Protein backbone atom coordinates (compact mmCIF):
# COMPACT_ATOMS: atom_id res chain seq x y z
CA UNK A 1 0.00 0.00 0.00
CA UNK A 2 1.42 3.39 -0.91
CA UNK A 3 1.66 6.27 1.53
CA UNK A 4 -1.25 8.26 0.08
CA UNK A 5 -3.50 5.20 0.30
CA UNK A 6 -2.52 4.75 3.94
CA UNK A 7 -3.44 8.39 4.61
CA UNK A 8 -6.82 7.89 2.91
CA UNK A 9 -7.44 4.75 4.98
CA UNK A 10 -6.72 6.66 8.18
CA UNK A 11 -9.07 9.43 7.06
CA UNK A 12 -11.80 6.84 6.53
CA UNK A 13 -11.16 5.42 10.00
CA UNK A 14 -11.49 8.86 11.56
CA UNK A 15 -14.73 9.50 9.64
CA UNK A 16 -16.11 6.21 10.97
CA UNK A 17 -15.08 7.19 14.50
CA UNK A 18 -16.75 10.58 14.03
CA UNK A 19 -19.96 8.90 12.90
CA UNK A 20 -19.90 6.67 15.98
CA UNK A 21 -19.05 9.46 18.41
CA UNK A 22 -21.75 10.59 20.82
CA UNK A 23 -20.11 13.78 22.07
CA UNK A 24 -20.02 16.66 19.58
CA UNK A 25 -16.48 17.70 20.50
CA UNK A 26 -15.20 14.15 19.92
CA UNK A 27 -17.02 14.05 16.58
CA UNK A 28 -15.41 17.36 15.58
CA UNK A 29 -11.99 16.11 16.66
CA UNK A 30 -12.25 13.05 14.42
CA UNK A 31 -13.57 15.09 11.48
CA UNK A 32 -10.61 17.49 11.79
CA UNK A 33 -8.25 14.52 11.92
CA UNK A 34 -9.85 13.09 8.77
CA UNK A 35 -9.40 16.43 6.99
CA UNK A 36 -5.74 16.43 8.01
CA UNK A 37 -5.20 12.89 6.67
CA UNK A 38 -6.92 13.89 3.41
CA UNK A 39 -4.62 16.88 3.03
CA UNK A 40 -1.58 14.71 3.72
CA UNK A 41 -2.75 12.32 0.98
CA UNK A 42 -3.17 15.22 -1.46
CA UNK A 43 0.31 16.53 -0.65
CA UNK A 44 1.80 13.05 -1.09
CA UNK A 45 0.10 12.70 -4.48
CA UNK A 46 1.35 16.14 -5.52
CA UNK A 47 4.90 15.32 -4.42
CA UNK A 48 4.83 12.06 -6.36
CA UNK A 49 3.65 13.87 -9.50
CA UNK A 50 6.39 16.49 -9.13
CA UNK A 51 9.04 13.80 -8.67
CA UNK A 52 7.81 11.94 -11.76
CA UNK A 53 7.83 15.15 -13.81
CA UNK A 54 11.34 16.02 -12.66
CA UNK A 55 12.57 12.51 -13.46
CA UNK A 56 11.03 12.65 -16.94
CA UNK A 57 12.68 16.02 -17.59
CA UNK A 58 16.05 14.73 -16.38
CA UNK A 59 15.73 11.60 -18.51
CA UNK A 60 14.90 13.75 -21.55
CA UNK A 61 17.92 15.96 -20.86
CA UNK A 62 20.13 12.89 -20.46
CA UNK A 63 18.82 11.45 -23.74
CA UNK A 64 19.68 14.69 -25.53
CA UNK A 65 23.10 14.71 -23.91
CA UNK A 66 22.65 18.20 -22.53
CA UNK A 67 25.53 17.73 -20.12
CA UNK A 68 23.57 19.10 -17.16
CA UNK A 69 23.69 17.15 -13.93
mmCIF file with all atom_site columns, C-alpha atoms in Angstrom:
data_model
loop_
_atom_site.group_PDB
_atom_site.id
_atom_site.type_symbol
_atom_site.label_atom_id
_atom_site.label_alt_id
_atom_site.label_comp_id
_atom_site.label_asym_id
_atom_site.label_entity_id
_atom_site.label_seq_id
_atom_site.pdbx_PDB_ins_code
_atom_site.Cartn_x
_atom_site.Cartn_y
_atom_site.Cartn_z
_atom_site.occupancy
_atom_site.B_iso_or_equiv
_atom_site.pdbx_formal_charge
_atom_site.auth_seq_id
_atom_site.auth_comp_id
_atom_site.auth_asym_id
_atom_site.auth_atom_id
_atom_site.pdbx_PDB_model_num
ATOM 1  C CA . UNK A 1 1  ? 0.000   0.000  0.000   1.00 0.00 ? 1  UNK A CA 1
ATOM 2  C CA . UNK A 1 2  ? 1.416   3.391  -0.906  1.00 0.00 ? 2  UNK A CA 1
ATOM 3  C CA . UNK A 1 3  ? 1.656   6.274  1.530   1.00 0.00 ? 3  UNK A CA 1
ATOM 4  C CA . UNK A 1 4  ? -1.252  8.264  0.082   1.00 0.00 ? 4  UNK A CA 1
ATOM 5  C CA . UNK A 1 5  ? -3.500  5.198  0.297   1.00 0.00 ? 5  UNK A CA 1
ATOM 6  C CA . UNK A 1 6  ? -2.517  4.750  3.941   1.00 0.00 ? 6  UNK A CA 1
ATOM 7  C CA . UNK A 1 7  ? -3.444  8.387  4.613   1.00 0.00 ? 7  UNK A CA 1
ATOM 8  C CA . UNK A 1 8  ? -6.815  7.890  2.908   1.00 0.00 ? 8  UNK A CA 1
ATOM 9  C CA . UNK A 1 9  ? -7.443  4.749  4.980   1.00 0.00 ? 9  UNK A CA 1
ATOM 10 C CA . UNK A 1 10 ? -6.723  6.660  8.182   1.00 0.00 ? 10 UNK A CA 1
ATOM 11 C CA . UNK A 1 11 ? -9.074  9.432  7.059   1.00 0.00 ? 11 UNK A CA 1
ATOM 12 C CA . UNK A 1 12 ? -11.801 6.835  6.526   1.00 0.00 ? 12 UNK A CA 1
ATOM 13 C CA . UNK A 1 13 ? -11.163 5.419  9.998   1.00 0.00 ? 13 UNK A CA 1
ATOM 14 C CA . UNK A 1 14 ? -11.493 8.862  11.559  1.00 0.00 ? 14 UNK A CA 1
ATOM 15 C CA . UNK A 1 15 ? -14.729 9.503  9.641   1.00 0.00 ? 15 UNK A CA 1
ATOM 16 C CA . UNK A 1 16 ? -16.110 6.210  10.974  1.00 0.00 ? 16 UNK A CA 1
ATOM 17 C CA . UNK A 1 17 ? -15.077 7.189  14.502  1.00 0.00 ? 17 UNK A CA 1
ATOM 18 C CA . UNK A 1 18 ? -16.746 10.582 14.029  1.00 0.00 ? 18 UNK A CA 1
ATOM 19 C CA . UNK A 1 19 ? -19.962 8.901  12.904  1.00 0.00 ? 19 UNK A CA 1
ATOM 20 C CA . UNK A 1 20 ? -19.905 6.666  15.979  1.00 0.00 ? 20 UNK A CA 1
ATOM 21 C CA . UNK A 1 21 ? -19.052 9.463  18.414  1.00 0.00 ? 21 UNK A CA 1
ATOM 22 C CA . UNK A 1 22 ? -21.747 10.591 20.820  1.00 0.00 ? 22 UNK A CA 1
ATOM 23 C CA . UNK A 1 23 ? -20.113 13.776 22.071  1.00 0.00 ? 23 UNK A CA 1
ATOM 24 C CA . UNK A 1 24 ? -20.024 16.662 19.580  1.00 0.00 ? 24 UNK A CA 1
ATOM 25 C CA . UNK A 1 25 ? -16.482 17.695 20.499  1.00 0.00 ? 25 UNK A CA 1
ATOM 26 C CA . UNK A 1 26 ? -15.201 14.146 19.924  1.00 0.00 ? 26 UNK A CA 1
ATOM 27 C CA . UNK A 1 27 ? -17.022 14.046 16.575  1.00 0.00 ? 27 UNK A CA 1
ATOM 28 C CA . UNK A 1 28 ? -15.411 17.358 15.580  1.00 0.00 ? 28 UNK A CA 1
ATOM 29 C CA . UNK A 1 29 ? -11.988 16.109 16.663  1.00 0.00 ? 29 UNK A CA 1
ATOM 30 C CA . UNK A 1 30 ? -12.251 13.048 14.416  1.00 0.00 ? 30 UNK A CA 1
ATOM 31 C CA . UNK A 1 31 ? -13.566 15.093 11.484  1.00 0.00 ? 31 UNK A CA 1
ATOM 32 C CA . UNK A 1 32 ? -10.607 17.495 11.786  1.00 0.00 ? 32 UNK A CA 1
ATOM 33 C CA . UNK A 1 33 ? -8.248  14.524 11.925  1.00 0.00 ? 33 UNK A CA 1
ATOM 34 C CA . UNK A 1 34 ? -9.850  13.088 8.774   1.00 0.00 ? 34 UNK A CA 1
ATOM 35 C CA . UNK A 1 35 ? -9.399  16.430 6.989   1.00 0.00 ? 35 UNK A CA 1
ATOM 36 C CA . UNK A 1 36 ? -5.737  16.432 8.012   1.00 0.00 ? 36 UNK A CA 1
ATOM 37 C CA . UNK A 1 37 ? -5.203  12.895 6.672   1.00 0.00 ? 37 UNK A CA 1
ATOM 38 C CA . UNK A 1 38 ? -6.925  13.888 3.408   1.00 0.00 ? 38 UNK A CA 1
ATOM 39 C CA . UNK A 1 39 ? -4.619  16.883 3.028   1.00 0.00 ? 39 UNK A CA 1
ATOM 40 C CA . UNK A 1 40 ? -1.577  14.709 3.717   1.00 0.00 ? 40 UNK A CA 1
ATOM 41 C CA . UNK A 1 41 ? -2.751  12.315 0.982   1.00 0.00 ? 41 UNK A CA 1
ATOM 42 C CA . UNK A 1 42 ? -3.169  15.225 -1.461  1.00 0.00 ? 42 UNK A CA 1
ATOM 43 C CA . UNK A 1 43 ? 0.310   16.529 -0.649  1.00 0.00 ? 43 UNK A CA 1
ATOM 44 C CA . UNK A 1 44 ? 1.799   13.053 -1.087  1.00 0.00 ? 44 UNK A CA 1
ATOM 45 C CA . UNK A 1 45 ? 0.097   12.697 -4.481  1.00 0.00 ? 45 UNK A CA 1
ATOM 46 C CA . UNK A 1 46 ? 1.351   16.140 -5.524  1.00 0.00 ? 46 UNK A CA 1
ATOM 47 C CA . UNK A 1 47 ? 4.899   15.320 -4.416  1.00 0.00 ? 47 UNK A CA 1
ATOM 48 C CA . UNK A 1 48 ? 4.832   12.064 -6.361  1.00 0.00 ? 48 UNK A CA 1
ATOM 49 C CA . UNK A 1 49 ? 3.651   13.867 -9.503  1.00 0.00 ? 49 UNK A CA 1
ATOM 50 C CA . UNK A 1 50 ? 6.393   16.486 -9.132  1.00 0.00 ? 50 UNK A CA 1
ATOM 51 C CA . UNK A 1 51 ? 9.037   13.803 -8.667  1.00 0.00 ? 51 UNK A CA 1
ATOM 52 C CA . UNK A 1 52 ? 7.809   11.939 -11.758 1.00 0.00 ? 52 UNK A CA 1
ATOM 53 C CA . UNK A 1 53 ? 7.832   15.154 -13.811 1.00 0.00 ? 53 UNK A CA 1
ATOM 54 C CA . UNK A 1 54 ? 11.341  16.021 -12.657 1.00 0.00 ? 54 UNK A CA 1
ATOM 55 C CA . UNK A 1 55 ? 12.569  12.508 -13.459 1.00 0.00 ? 55 UNK A CA 1
ATOM 56 C CA . UNK A 1 56 ? 11.029  12.652 -16.938 1.00 0.00 ? 56 UNK A CA 1
ATOM 57 C CA . UNK A 1 57 ? 12.678  16.025 -17.589 1.00 0.00 ? 57 UNK A CA 1
ATOM 58 C CA . UNK A 1 58 ? 16.048  14.733 -16.378 1.00 0.00 ? 58 UNK A CA 1
ATOM 59 C CA . UNK A 1 59 ? 15.732  11.602 -18.512 1.00 0.00 ? 59 UNK A CA 1
ATOM 60 C CA . UNK A 1 60 ? 14.896  13.748 -21.546 1.00 0.00 ? 60 UNK A CA 1
ATOM 61 C CA . UNK A 1 61 ? 17.923  15.958 -20.861 1.00 0.00 ? 61 UNK A CA 1
ATOM 62 C CA . UNK A 1 62 ? 20.132  12.894 -20.463 1.00 0.00 ? 62 UNK A CA 1
ATOM 63 C CA . UNK A 1 63 ? 18.821  11.449 -23.736 1.00 0.00 ? 63 UNK A CA 1
ATOM 64 C CA . UNK A 1 64 ? 19.676  14.689 -25.534 1.00 0.00 ? 64 UNK A CA 1
ATOM 65 C CA . UNK A 1 65 ? 23.099  14.712 -23.912 1.00 0.00 ? 65 UNK A CA 1
ATOM 66 C CA . UNK A 1 66 ? 22.647  18.203 -22.534 1.00 0.00 ? 66 UNK A CA 1
ATOM 67 C CA . UNK A 1 67 ? 25.526  17.733 -20.119 1.00 0.00 ? 67 UNK A CA 1
ATOM 68 C CA . UNK A 1 68 ? 23.574  19.104 -17.158 1.00 0.00 ? 68 UNK A CA 1
ATOM 69 C CA . UNK A 1 69 ? 23.685  17.145 -13.933 1.00 0.00 ? 69 UNK A CA 1
#
